[in-house]
mmCIF file of C-alpha atoms in Angstrom:
data_model
loop_
_atom_site.group_PDB
_atom_site.id
_atom_site.type_symbol
_atom_site.label_atom_id
_atom_site.label_comp_id
_atom_site.label_asym_id
_atom_site.label_seq_id
_atom_site.Cartn_x
_atom_site.Cartn_y
_atom_site.Cartn_z
ATOM 1 C CA MET A 1207 -4.542 -17.747 -3.937
ATOM 2 C CA LYS A 1208 -5.681 -14.402 -2.490
ATOM 3 C CA ASP A 1209 -8.515 -16.041 -0.555
ATOM 4 C CA SER A 1210 -6.292 -18.850 0.722
ATOM 5 C CA THR A 1211 -3.648 -16.450 2.061
ATOM 6 C CA ARG A 1212 -6.297 -14.300 3.707
ATOM 7 C CA THR A 1213 -7.950 -17.355 5.268
ATOM 8 C CA SER A 1214 -4.547 -18.503 6.565
ATOM 9 C CA LYS A 1215 -4.024 -15.075 8.143
ATOM 10 C CA GLN A 1216 -7.499 -15.189 9.705
ATOM 11 C CA ILE A 1217 -6.881 -18.656 11.159
ATOM 12 C CA GLU A 1218 -3.516 -17.473 12.487
ATOM 13 C CA ILE A 1219 -5.246 -14.603 14.291
ATOM 14 C CA VAL A 1220 -7.825 -16.957 15.823
ATOM 15 C CA GLU A 1221 -4.987 -19.157 17.074
ATOM 16 C CA THR A 1222 -3.256 -16.104 18.578
ATOM 17 C CA TRP A 1223 -6.518 -15.168 20.297
ATOM 18 C CA ARG A 1224 -6.921 -18.714 21.653
ATOM 19 C CA LYS A 1225 -3.358 -18.783 22.992
ATOM 20 C CA GLY A 1226 -3.983 -15.396 24.598
ATOM 21 C CA HIS A 1227 -6.671 -16.981 26.765
ATOM 22 C CA GLY A 1228 -9.486 -15.802 24.513
ATOM 23 C CA MET A 1229 -8.985 -12.118 25.213
ATOM 24 C CA GLY A 1230 -8.020 -9.553 22.616
ATOM 25 C CA THR A 1231 -8.811 -7.065 19.887
ATOM 26 C CA VAL A 1232 -8.146 -7.489 16.174
ATOM 27 C CA VAL A 1233 -7.299 -4.192 14.457
ATOM 28 C CA ALA A 1234 -7.655 -4.750 10.720
ATOM 29 C CA ALA A 1235 -8.421 -2.647 7.679
ATOM 30 C CA THR A 1236 -11.927 -2.794 6.302
ATOM 31 C CA GLY A 1237 -12.002 -5.457 3.606
ATOM 32 C CA PHE A 1238 -9.690 -7.905 5.385
ATOM 33 C CA GLY A 1239 -12.525 -9.911 6.923
ATOM 34 C CA LYS A 1240 -12.796 -9.152 10.646
ATOM 35 C CA THR A 1241 -16.264 -10.688 10.760
ATOM 36 C CA ARG A 1242 -14.837 -13.882 9.280
ATOM 37 C CA VAL A 1243 -12.198 -13.977 12.047
ATOM 38 C CA ALA A 1244 -14.949 -13.860 14.673
ATOM 39 C CA ILE A 1245 -16.991 -16.551 12.925
ATOM 40 C CA LEU A 1246 -13.959 -18.850 12.744
ATOM 41 C CA ALA A 1247 -13.444 -18.360 16.483
ATOM 42 C CA ILE A 1248 -17.119 -19.045 17.165
ATOM 43 C CA GLN A 1249 -17.130 -22.168 14.980
ATOM 44 C CA ARG A 1250 -14.081 -23.532 16.777
ATOM 45 C CA PHE A 1251 -15.673 -22.953 20.174
ATOM 46 C CA VAL A 1252 -19.056 -24.420 19.191
ATOM 47 C CA LYS A 1253 -17.340 -27.633 18.051
ATOM 48 C CA LEU A 1254 -16.080 -28.060 21.618
ATOM 49 C CA ASP A 1255 -19.353 -27.011 23.249
ATOM 50 C CA VAL A 1256 -22.531 -27.245 21.171
ATOM 51 C CA ASN A 1257 -24.427 -25.275 23.807
ATOM 52 C CA ALA A 1258 -21.980 -22.372 23.901
ATOM 53 C CA ARG A 1259 -23.607 -18.953 24.001
ATOM 54 C CA VAL A 1260 -22.202 -15.991 22.082
ATOM 55 C CA VAL A 1261 -23.264 -12.358 22.396
ATOM 56 C CA ILE A 1262 -22.240 -10.032 19.573
ATOM 57 C CA VAL A 1263 -22.551 -6.292 20.240
ATOM 58 C CA VAL A 1264 -22.841 -3.919 17.272
ATOM 59 C CA PRO A 1265 -23.315 -0.130 17.042
ATOM 60 C CA THR A 1266 -26.093 -0.023 14.413
ATOM 61 C CA LEU A 1267 -29.188 -1.861 13.199
ATOM 62 C CA ASN A 1268 -27.608 -2.173 9.761
ATOM 63 C CA LEU A 1269 -24.670 -4.088 11.236
ATOM 64 C CA GLN A 1270 -27.043 -6.210 13.297
ATOM 65 C CA ASP A 1271 -28.830 -7.336 10.125
ATOM 66 C CA GLN A 1272 -25.539 -8.113 8.384
ATOM 67 C CA TRP A 1273 -24.236 -10.155 11.293
ATOM 68 C CA ILE A 1274 -27.420 -12.207 11.521
ATOM 69 C CA LYS A 1275 -27.160 -13.089 7.836
ATOM 70 C CA GLU A 1276 -23.484 -14.051 8.171
ATOM 71 C CA LEU A 1277 -24.173 -16.233 11.214
ATOM 72 C CA GLN A 1278 -27.013 -17.966 9.382
ATOM 73 C CA ALA A 1279 -24.802 -18.563 6.348
ATOM 74 C CA HIS A 1280 -22.170 -20.242 8.539
ATOM 75 C CA LYS A 1281 -24.768 -22.185 10.571
ATOM 76 C CA VAL A 1282 -23.858 -20.805 14.011
ATOM 77 C CA ASN A 1283 -26.837 -18.491 14.417
ATOM 78 C CA ASP A 1284 -28.522 -20.776 16.986
ATOM 79 C CA ASN A 1285 -25.638 -20.139 19.384
ATOM 80 C CA CYS A 1286 -25.477 -16.399 18.846
ATOM 81 C CA GLU A 1287 -27.413 -13.290 19.829
ATOM 82 C CA VAL A 1288 -26.667 -10.025 18.041
ATOM 83 C CA VAL A 1289 -27.467 -6.965 20.146
ATOM 84 C CA VAL A 1290 -27.231 -3.256 19.330
ATOM 85 C CA VAL A 1291 -25.158 -1.460 21.968
ATOM 86 C CA ASN A 1292 -28.027 0.881 22.924
ATOM 87 C CA THR A 1293 -29.846 -2.211 24.167
ATOM 88 C CA ALA A 1294 -26.817 -4.124 25.434
ATOM 89 C CA TYR A 1295 -25.741 -1.654 28.096
ATOM 90 C CA LYS A 1296 -29.263 -1.408 29.552
ATOM 91 C CA ASN A 1297 -29.751 -5.164 30.053
ATOM 92 C CA THR A 1298 -27.881 -8.144 31.474
ATOM 93 C CA TYR A 1299 -26.489 -11.050 29.450
ATOM 94 C CA LYS A 1300 -24.457 -14.176 30.186
ATOM 95 C CA CYS A 1301 -22.329 -15.875 27.556
ATOM 96 C CA GLU A 1302 -19.132 -17.790 26.941
ATOM 97 C CA ILE A 1303 -17.895 -15.473 24.169
ATOM 98 C CA LEU A 1304 -18.508 -11.731 23.878
ATOM 99 C CA VAL A 1305 -17.737 -10.233 20.453
ATOM 100 C CA LEU A 1306 -17.537 -6.437 20.297
ATOM 101 C CA ASP A 1307 -17.784 -5.309 16.689
ATOM 102 C CA GLU A 1308 -16.513 -1.759 16.115
ATOM 103 C CA ILE A 1309 -15.125 -1.898 19.653
ATOM 104 C CA HIS A 1310 -13.790 1.662 19.400
ATOM 105 C CA CYS A 1311 -17.395 2.858 19.783
ATOM 106 C CA TYR A 1312 -17.740 1.484 23.297
ATOM 107 C CA GLY A 1313 -15.440 3.806 25.197
ATOM 108 C CA ALA A 1314 -18.280 6.320 25.585
ATOM 109 C CA PRO A 1315 -19.467 6.674 29.219
ATOM 110 C CA GLN A 1316 -22.780 4.871 28.757
ATOM 111 C CA PHE A 1317 -21.530 2.192 26.359
ATOM 112 C CA LYS A 1318 -18.636 1.046 28.521
ATOM 113 C CA LYS A 1319 -21.281 -0.255 30.933
ATOM 114 C CA ILE A 1320 -21.476 -3.359 28.721
ATOM 115 C CA PHE A 1321 -18.393 -4.675 30.517
ATOM 116 C CA LYS A 1322 -20.560 -4.865 33.628
ATOM 117 C CA THR A 1323 -23.950 -5.792 32.142
ATOM 118 C CA ILE A 1324 -22.524 -8.691 30.103
ATOM 119 C CA SER A 1325 -20.951 -11.638 31.911
ATOM 120 C CA TYR A 1326 -18.476 -13.484 29.665
ATOM 121 C CA ASP A 1327 -15.581 -15.943 29.752
ATOM 122 C CA TYR A 1328 -13.851 -14.832 26.548
ATOM 123 C CA ILE A 1329 -13.839 -11.566 24.637
ATOM 124 C CA LEU A 1330 -12.980 -10.616 21.044
ATOM 125 C CA GLY A 1331 -12.894 -7.019 19.821
ATOM 126 C CA LEU A 1332 -12.994 -5.990 16.162
ATOM 127 C CA THR A 1333 -12.122 -2.580 14.708
ATOM 128 C CA ALA A 1334 -10.325 -0.782 11.905
ATOM 129 C CA THR A 1335 -8.631 1.463 14.477
ATOM 130 C CA ILE A 1336 -8.853 1.419 18.261
ATOM 131 C CA GLU A 1337 -7.808 5.032 18.825
ATOM 132 C CA ARG A 1338 -10.406 7.518 20.038
ATOM 133 C CA SER A 1339 -9.978 11.283 19.942
ATOM 134 C CA ASP A 1340 -11.013 11.478 23.623
ATOM 135 C CA GLY A 1341 -8.312 8.982 24.638
ATOM 136 C CA LYS A 1342 -10.845 6.563 26.114
ATOM 137 C CA HIS A 1343 -9.547 3.675 24.027
ATOM 138 C CA ASP A 1344 -7.324 2.972 27.062
ATOM 139 C CA ILE A 1345 -10.451 1.745 28.859
ATOM 140 C CA LEU A 1346 -11.158 -0.675 26.030
ATOM 141 C CA LEU A 1347 -7.584 -1.962 25.947
ATOM 142 C CA GLU A 1348 -7.760 -2.829 29.642
ATOM 143 C CA HIS A 1349 -10.543 -5.299 28.853
ATOM 144 C CA CYS A 1350 -9.432 -6.294 25.382
ATOM 145 C CA PRO A 1351 -5.776 -5.632 24.442
ATOM 146 C CA ILE A 1352 -4.635 -5.653 20.814
ATOM 147 C CA ILE A 1353 -3.496 -9.109 19.677
ATOM 148 C CA ALA A 1354 -3.232 -8.588 15.902
ATOM 149 C CA GLU A 1355 -2.992 -5.714 13.422
ATOM 150 C CA VAL A 1356 -3.573 -5.896 9.667
ATOM 151 C CA THR A 1357 -2.932 -2.620 7.835
ATOM 152 C CA ILE A 1358 -4.547 -1.476 4.616
ATOM 153 C CA ASP A 1359 -1.089 -1.639 3.011
ATOM 154 C CA GLU A 1360 -0.799 -5.323 3.939
ATOM 155 C CA CYS A 1361 -4.269 -5.930 2.480
ATOM 156 C CA TYR A 1362 -3.297 -4.116 -0.703
ATOM 157 C CA ASP A 1363 0.066 -5.896 -1.055
ATOM 158 C CA ASN A 1364 -1.632 -9.289 -0.689
ATOM 159 C CA GLY A 1365 -4.455 -8.461 -3.077
ATOM 160 C CA TRP A 1366 -7.091 -8.756 -0.352
ATOM 161 C CA VAL A 1367 -8.575 -5.437 -1.460
ATOM 162 C CA SER A 1368 -8.915 -3.997 -4.943
ATOM 163 C CA PRO A 1369 -6.350 -1.490 -6.246
ATOM 164 C CA TYR A 1370 -7.480 2.095 -5.769
ATOM 165 C CA LYS A 1371 -6.578 5.735 -6.234
ATOM 166 C CA VAL A 1372 -7.374 8.578 -3.847
ATOM 167 C CA TYR A 1373 -7.895 12.086 -5.213
ATOM 168 C CA ASN A 1374 -8.301 15.371 -3.322
ATOM 169 C CA LEU A 1375 -10.323 17.716 -5.522
ATOM 170 C CA ALA A 1376 -10.362 21.448 -4.813
ATOM 171 C CA VAL A 1377 -13.840 23.032 -4.977
ATOM 172 C CA PRO A 1378 -13.768 26.789 -4.218
ATOM 173 C CA MET A 1379 -16.776 27.986 -2.230
ATOM 174 C CA LEU A 1380 -19.335 30.431 -3.579
ATOM 175 C CA PRO A 1381 -18.615 34.132 -2.802
ATOM 176 C CA GLU A 1382 -21.364 34.361 -0.175
ATOM 177 C CA GLU A 1383 -20.048 31.182 1.467
ATOM 178 C CA VAL A 1384 -16.533 32.629 1.571
ATOM 179 C CA ARG A 1385 -17.867 35.698 3.383
ATOM 180 C CA GLU A 1386 -19.789 33.547 5.853
ATOM 181 C CA TYR A 1387 -16.746 31.378 6.488
ATOM 182 C CA GLU A 1388 -14.474 34.385 7.031
ATOM 183 C CA LYS A 1389 -16.884 35.860 9.586
ATOM 184 C CA ALA A 1390 -16.901 32.602 11.537
ATOM 185 C CA ASN A 1391 -13.134 32.315 11.230
ATOM 186 C CA SER A 1392 -12.676 35.859 12.583
ATOM 187 C CA ARG A 1393 -14.790 34.954 15.622
ATOM 188 C CA PHE A 1394 -12.708 31.809 16.054
ATOM 189 C CA ARG A 1395 -9.419 33.738 16.015
ATOM 190 C CA TRP A 1396 -10.789 36.300 18.469
ATOM 191 C CA ALA A 1397 -11.970 33.636 20.918
ATOM 192 C CA ALA A 1398 -8.816 31.514 20.506
ATOM 193 C CA GLY A 1399 -6.714 34.621 21.246
ATOM 194 C CA LEU A 1400 -8.576 35.182 24.507
ATOM 195 C CA LEU A 1401 -7.989 31.544 25.438
ATOM 196 C CA GLY A 1402 -4.266 31.586 24.753
ATOM 197 C CA GLY A 1403 -3.823 30.981 21.033
ATOM 198 C CA GLY A 1404 -4.920 27.793 19.332
ATOM 199 C CA GLY A 1405 -4.282 24.112 18.859
ATOM 200 C CA SER A 1406 -5.231 21.150 21.014
ATOM 201 C CA ALA A 1407 -4.237 22.871 24.274
ATOM 202 C CA THR A 1408 -6.730 25.689 23.637
ATOM 203 C CA PHE A 1409 -9.404 23.154 22.690
ATOM 204 C CA ARG A 1410 -8.944 21.301 25.989
ATOM 205 C CA LEU A 1411 -8.887 24.567 27.947
ATOM 206 C CA ALA A 1412 -12.191 25.665 26.373
ATOM 207 C CA GLN A 1413 -13.739 22.320 27.308
ATOM 208 C CA GLN A 1414 -12.503 22.663 30.865
ATOM 209 C CA ILE A 1415 -13.840 26.222 31.186
ATOM 210 C CA LEU A 1416 -17.337 25.166 30.148
ATOM 211 C CA LYS A 1417 -17.345 22.297 32.670
ATOM 212 C CA ASP A 1418 -15.882 24.252 35.593
ATOM 213 C CA ASN A 1419 -18.398 26.106 37.791
ATOM 214 C CA ARG A 1420 -15.591 28.413 38.912
ATOM 215 C CA SER A 1421 -15.099 29.848 35.401
ATOM 216 C CA THR A 1422 -16.028 33.517 34.997
ATOM 217 C CA PRO A 1423 -18.819 34.657 32.648
ATOM 218 C CA ASP A 1424 -16.213 36.178 30.323
ATOM 219 C CA GLN A 1425 -14.285 32.901 30.179
ATOM 220 C CA LYS A 1426 -17.442 30.934 29.435
ATOM 221 C CA ALA A 1427 -18.450 33.430 26.736
ATOM 222 C CA ALA A 1428 -15.051 33.101 25.057
ATOM 223 C CA ALA A 1429 -15.165 29.299 25.226
ATOM 224 C CA GLY A 1430 -18.720 29.269 23.866
ATOM 225 C CA THR A 1431 -17.773 31.530 20.965
ATOM 226 C CA TYR A 1432 -14.720 29.352 20.316
ATOM 227 C CA PHE A 1433 -16.762 26.172 19.889
ATOM 228 C CA ASN A 1434 -19.650 27.848 18.056
ATOM 229 C CA SER A 1435 -17.265 29.362 15.515
ATOM 230 C CA ILE A 1436 -15.599 25.986 14.937
ATOM 231 C CA ARG A 1437 -19.012 24.451 14.265
ATOM 232 C CA GLU A 1438 -20.049 27.329 11.980
ATOM 233 C CA ARG A 1439 -16.843 27.138 9.924
ATOM 234 C CA GLY A 1440 -17.320 23.421 9.499
ATOM 235 C CA GLN A 1441 -20.929 23.717 8.417
ATOM 236 C CA VAL A 1442 -20.123 26.315 5.775
ATOM 237 C CA CYS A 1443 -17.368 24.402 4.014
ATOM 238 C CA LYS A 1444 -18.860 20.927 4.483
ATOM 239 C CA ASN A 1445 -22.204 21.972 3.006
ATOM 240 C CA SER A 1446 -20.915 24.286 0.288
ATOM 241 C CA LYS A 1447 -23.382 24.448 -2.614
ATOM 242 C CA ALA A 1448 -20.402 24.687 -4.965
ATOM 243 C CA LYS A 1449 -19.848 20.960 -4.441
ATOM 244 C CA LEU A 1450 -23.225 19.973 -5.910
ATOM 245 C CA PRO A 1451 -22.479 20.533 -9.632
ATOM 246 C CA ILE A 1452 -18.992 19.017 -9.194
ATOM 247 C CA ILE A 1453 -20.501 15.843 -7.753
ATOM 248 C CA ASN A 1454 -22.930 15.749 -10.675
ATOM 249 C CA GLU A 1455 -19.985 16.093 -13.064
ATOM 250 C CA ILE A 1456 -18.138 13.218 -11.382
ATOM 251 C CA ILE A 1457 -21.203 10.963 -11.435
ATOM 252 C CA THR A 1458 -21.733 11.716 -15.127
ATOM 253 C CA LYS A 1459 -18.089 11.018 -15.965
ATOM 254 C CA PHE A 1460 -18.141 7.648 -14.185
ATOM 255 C CA SER A 1461 -21.559 6.561 -15.381
ATOM 256 C CA ASP A 1462 -20.647 2.859 -15.302
ATOM 257 C CA ARG A 1463 -19.788 2.751 -11.585
ATOM 258 C CA LYS A 1464 -21.792 2.189 -8.425
ATOM 259 C CA ALA A 1465 -21.086 5.076 -6.076
ATOM 260 C CA LEU A 1466 -21.340 6.118 -2.444
ATOM 261 C CA ILE A 1467 -21.440 9.813 -1.577
ATOM 262 C CA PHE A 1468 -20.704 10.792 2.032
ATOM 263 C CA SER A 1469 -22.234 14.065 3.231
ATOM 264 C CA ASP A 1470 -22.414 15.895 6.559
ATOM 265 C CA SER A 1471 -26.129 16.652 6.771
ATOM 266 C CA THR A 1472 -29.383 15.000 5.798
ATOM 267 C CA ALA A 1473 -30.410 18.184 3.964
ATOM 268 C CA PHE A 1474 -27.299 18.034 1.761
ATOM 269 C CA ALA A 1475 -27.747 14.294 1.146
ATOM 270 C CA ASP A 1476 -31.373 14.791 0.124
ATOM 271 C CA GLU A 1477 -30.497 17.759 -2.090
ATOM 272 C CA LEU A 1478 -27.965 15.573 -3.885
ATOM 273 C CA LYS A 1479 -30.605 12.923 -4.433
ATOM 274 C CA GLU A 1480 -32.880 15.473 -6.075
ATOM 275 C CA LEU A 1481 -30.038 16.772 -8.242
ATOM 276 C CA LEU A 1482 -28.864 13.345 -9.407
ATOM 277 C CA GLY A 1483 -32.359 12.021 -10.139
ATOM 278 C CA ASP A 1484 -33.651 8.463 -10.281
ATOM 279 C CA GLU A 1485 -30.192 6.885 -10.242
ATOM 280 C CA CYS A 1486 -29.632 8.131 -6.697
ATOM 281 C CA LEU A 1487 -31.058 7.095 -3.322
ATOM 282 C CA SER A 1488 -30.563 8.929 -0.040
ATOM 283 C CA PHE A 1489 -29.744 7.037 3.159
ATOM 284 C CA HIS A 1490 -29.646 8.552 6.637
ATOM 285 C CA SER A 1491 -30.825 8.217 10.228
ATOM 286 C CA LYS A 1492 -33.992 10.278 9.748
ATOM 287 C CA GLN A 1493 -35.420 7.508 7.572
ATOM 288 C CA THR A 1494 -37.267 4.556 9.067
ATOM 289 C CA LYS A 1495 -35.563 1.174 9.293
ATOM 290 C CA LYS A 1496 -37.923 -0.114 6.592
ATOM 291 C CA VAL A 1497 -37.005 2.716 4.195
ATOM 292 C CA ARG A 1498 -33.272 2.217 4.774
ATOM 293 C CA ALA A 1499 -33.601 -1.524 4.171
ATOM 294 C CA GLU A 1500 -35.413 -0.866 0.900
ATOM 295 C CA VAL A 1501 -32.713 1.607 -0.185
ATOM 296 C CA LEU A 1502 -29.959 -0.960 0.387
ATOM 297 C CA LYS A 1503 -31.951 -3.665 -1.376
ATOM 298 C CA LYS A 1504 -32.388 -1.514 -4.488
ATOM 299 C CA PHE A 1505 -28.737 -0.471 -4.493
ATOM 300 C CA LYS A 1506 -27.442 -4.023 -4.179
ATOM 301 C CA ASP A 1507 -29.806 -5.382 -6.841
ATOM 302 C CA GLY A 1508 -27.936 -5.227 -10.137
ATOM 303 C CA ARG A 1509 -31.206 -5.167 -12.074
ATOM 304 C CA THR A 1510 -32.245 -1.719 -10.820
ATOM 305 C CA LYS A 1511 -30.995 1.607 -12.189
ATOM 306 C CA GLN A 1512 -30.238 2.975 -8.722
ATOM 307 C CA ARG A 1513 -26.417 2.963 -8.646
ATOM 308 C CA ILE A 1514 -25.744 5.840 -6.230
ATOM 309 C CA ILE A 1515 -26.364 6.248 -2.507
ATOM 310 C CA SER A 1516 -26.179 9.699 -0.961
ATOM 311 C CA ALA A 1517 -25.482 9.010 2.710
ATOM 312 C CA VAL A 1518 -24.597 10.867 5.872
ATOM 313 C CA LYS A 1519 -22.756 8.768 8.504
ATOM 314 C CA ALA A 1520 -24.914 5.664 8.612
ATOM 315 C CA LEU A 1521 -22.840 3.792 6.017
ATOM 316 C CA ASN A 1522 -19.377 4.544 7.395
ATOM 317 C CA ALA A 1523 -19.411 1.064 8.944
ATOM 318 C CA GLY A 1524 -21.052 -2.221 8.116
ATOM 319 C CA PHE A 1525 -21.913 -1.724 4.452
ATOM 320 C CA ASP A 1526 -20.889 -4.455 2.042
ATOM 321 C CA VAL A 1527 -21.412 -4.008 -1.710
ATOM 322 C CA PRO A 1528 -18.167 -5.255 -3.305
ATOM 323 C CA ASP A 1529 -19.017 -3.976 -6.796
ATOM 324 C CA CYS A 1530 -19.241 -0.394 -5.517
ATOM 325 C CA SER A 1531 -16.113 1.257 -6.947
ATOM 326 C CA LEU A 1532 -16.584 5.028 -6.633
ATOM 327 C CA GLY A 1533 -16.539 6.966 -3.383
ATOM 328 C CA ILE A 1534 -17.120 10.704 -3.108
ATOM 329 C CA VAL A 1535 -16.483 12.357 0.251
ATOM 330 C CA ALA A 1536 -18.423 15.602 0.027
ATOM 331 C CA ALA A 1537 -17.777 16.381 3.691
ATOM 332 C CA GLY A 1538 -14.989 14.890 5.756
ATOM 333 C CA ASN A 1539 -13.308 15.548 9.082
ATOM 334 C CA SER A 1540 -9.913 14.945 10.683
ATOM 335 C CA LYS A 1541 -10.696 11.449 12.007
ATOM 336 C CA LYS A 1542 -8.539 8.670 10.606
ATOM 337 C CA LEU A 1543 -11.208 6.114 11.533
ATOM 338 C CA ASP A 1544 -13.829 7.652 9.257
ATOM 339 C CA ASN A 1545 -11.280 7.776 6.446
ATOM 340 C CA ILE A 1546 -10.349 4.102 6.933
ATOM 341 C CA GLN A 1547 -13.976 2.994 7.065
ATOM 342 C CA ARG A 1548 -15.085 5.001 4.045
ATOM 343 C CA THR A 1549 -12.110 3.796 2.040
ATOM 344 C CA GLY A 1550 -12.952 0.235 3.016
ATOM 345 C CA ARG A 1551 -16.501 0.585 1.726
ATOM 346 C CA ILE A 1552 -15.129 1.220 -1.772
ATOM 347 C CA ILE A 1553 -12.120 -1.091 -2.093
ATOM 348 C CA ARG A 1554 -13.587 -4.495 -1.231
ATOM 349 C CA TYR A 1555 -12.040 -7.030 -3.557
ATOM 350 C CA VAL A 1556 -13.643 -7.866 -6.904
ATOM 351 C CA PRO A 1557 -11.544 -9.331 -9.760
ATOM 352 C CA GLY A 1558 -10.632 -6.615 -12.262
ATOM 353 C CA LYS A 1559 -12.003 -3.790 -10.138
ATOM 354 C CA GLU A 1560 -10.050 -0.541 -9.727
ATOM 355 C CA ALA A 1561 -11.641 1.796 -7.215
ATOM 356 C CA ILE A 1562 -11.625 5.592 -7.103
ATOM 357 C CA ILE A 1563 -12.084 7.713 -3.969
ATOM 358 C CA ILE A 1564 -12.529 11.465 -4.358
ATOM 359 C CA ASN A 1565 -12.357 13.883 -1.424
ATOM 360 C CA LEU A 1566 -13.869 17.301 -2.089
ATOM 361 C CA TYR A 1567 -12.467 20.233 -0.152
ATOM 362 C CA ALA A 1568 -12.700 24.020 -0.106
ATOM 363 C CA PRO A 1569 -9.218 25.568 -0.547
ATOM 364 C CA ASP A 1570 -7.939 27.911 2.165
ATOM 365 C CA THR A 1571 -10.320 26.485 4.762
ATOM 366 C CA GLN A 1572 -10.149 24.072 7.670
ATOM 367 C CA GLU A 1573 -10.972 21.238 5.240
ATOM 368 C CA VAL A 1574 -7.336 21.268 4.079
ATOM 369 C CA ALA A 1575 -6.111 20.571 7.626
ATOM 370 C CA TRP A 1576 -8.740 17.851 8.059
ATOM 371 C CA LEU A 1577 -7.557 16.138 4.881
ATOM 372 C CA THR A 1578 -3.916 16.318 5.941
ATOM 373 C CA ASN A 1579 -4.664 14.832 9.352
ATOM 374 C CA ARG A 1580 -6.907 11.958 8.306
ATOM 375 C CA GLN A 1581 -4.773 10.986 5.295
ATOM 376 C CA GLU A 1582 -1.461 10.866 7.139
ATOM 377 C CA GLY A 1583 0.665 8.185 5.497
ATOM 378 C CA GLN A 1584 -1.803 7.644 2.641
ATOM 379 C CA GLU A 1585 -0.804 8.147 -0.982
ATOM 380 C CA VAL A 1586 -3.070 10.808 -2.536
ATOM 381 C CA ILE A 1587 -3.296 12.851 -5.738
ATOM 382 C CA TRP A 1588 -4.229 16.540 -5.445
ATOM 383 C CA VAL A 1589 -6.219 17.850 -8.426
ATOM 384 C CA GLU A 1590 -8.116 21.012 -9.338
ATOM 385 C CA ASN A 1591 -10.698 19.735 -11.841
ATOM 386 C CA VAL A 1592 -12.624 16.573 -12.625
ATOM 387 C CA ASN A 1593 -10.781 16.036 -15.926
ATOM 388 C CA GLU A 1594 -7.605 15.196 -13.996
ATOM 389 C CA ILE A 1595 -9.305 12.179 -12.384
ATOM 390 C CA ASN A 1596 -9.015 8.847 -14.184
#
């Protein structure tokens, strides 16, 4: 029943896209099946024109591999070319259908060139959220307006994703980290005061000062200190060593679950791998494509003992292991998109599965504000020790 209702919704979206002259973006929670929507659209088009050409643009090599496998499984691979965006915007292509997976990524100055380098008749965008912090999603919507939205609540209510709980676990920083954070925070307050206070207006002013050749040396120094202190504060709390034993405690408590751990730096991810031992594999951009492929293969293979991946940002999108049921966010930010994508990695539907997502944060730091911003509207449970998580 769950699959039939989801398929009906996917077909409905394809029909909406067709009636909208083959132009539009589908905004749907991870786990709904955005890729399946695109494949249904491609299959329908190929039935009408067996020689139809389709170009699918993706942001990462990992997603490229996944798309190729899906297209092969549905026997439309001969009509399709899957291109990573770094290649797509540097070359020219001609196709009937252009599919932009993770379309929110393509508002960046260089990536938006794909709308000129690729000649197409119809366009389909896919994303969990179209909004960009720089506001450049407006550019994307000009080419590919939203035609359908499927929220995570709708997915949950229909049983298209597994039930889940989200916990925010307080992890106080070590004393030396507190001192380091407070120094950076003092510099931040000093610089913000010189720039007029704080908030988004000060952030934009600091950006403008650094870009404007007419800015005085004192203004540029204040703006530079402002941004450096923001970065320093973030690095301290995101990479707090106090989180390491807590993560180990969580992994030990949930020893029967496959887990993804999201970190901010490759050094932290690798340190976690060493701490957690043979059960854990690290995955990040500094590894070769071959190494990353081997990591995913071991993790997905139920016969191996590797049940944990310690990742940086490479697995936020395009990672599909439905039996993974534990997510630990060791370092987050304020972006709703990252929160949606990471949640989606953990809650893909499996009968009988109940997923757990745990966000670690340092109390009395910027991490509290980040949590509040990215979890707006989400039901969460705030806890102070691992024993409260079940």
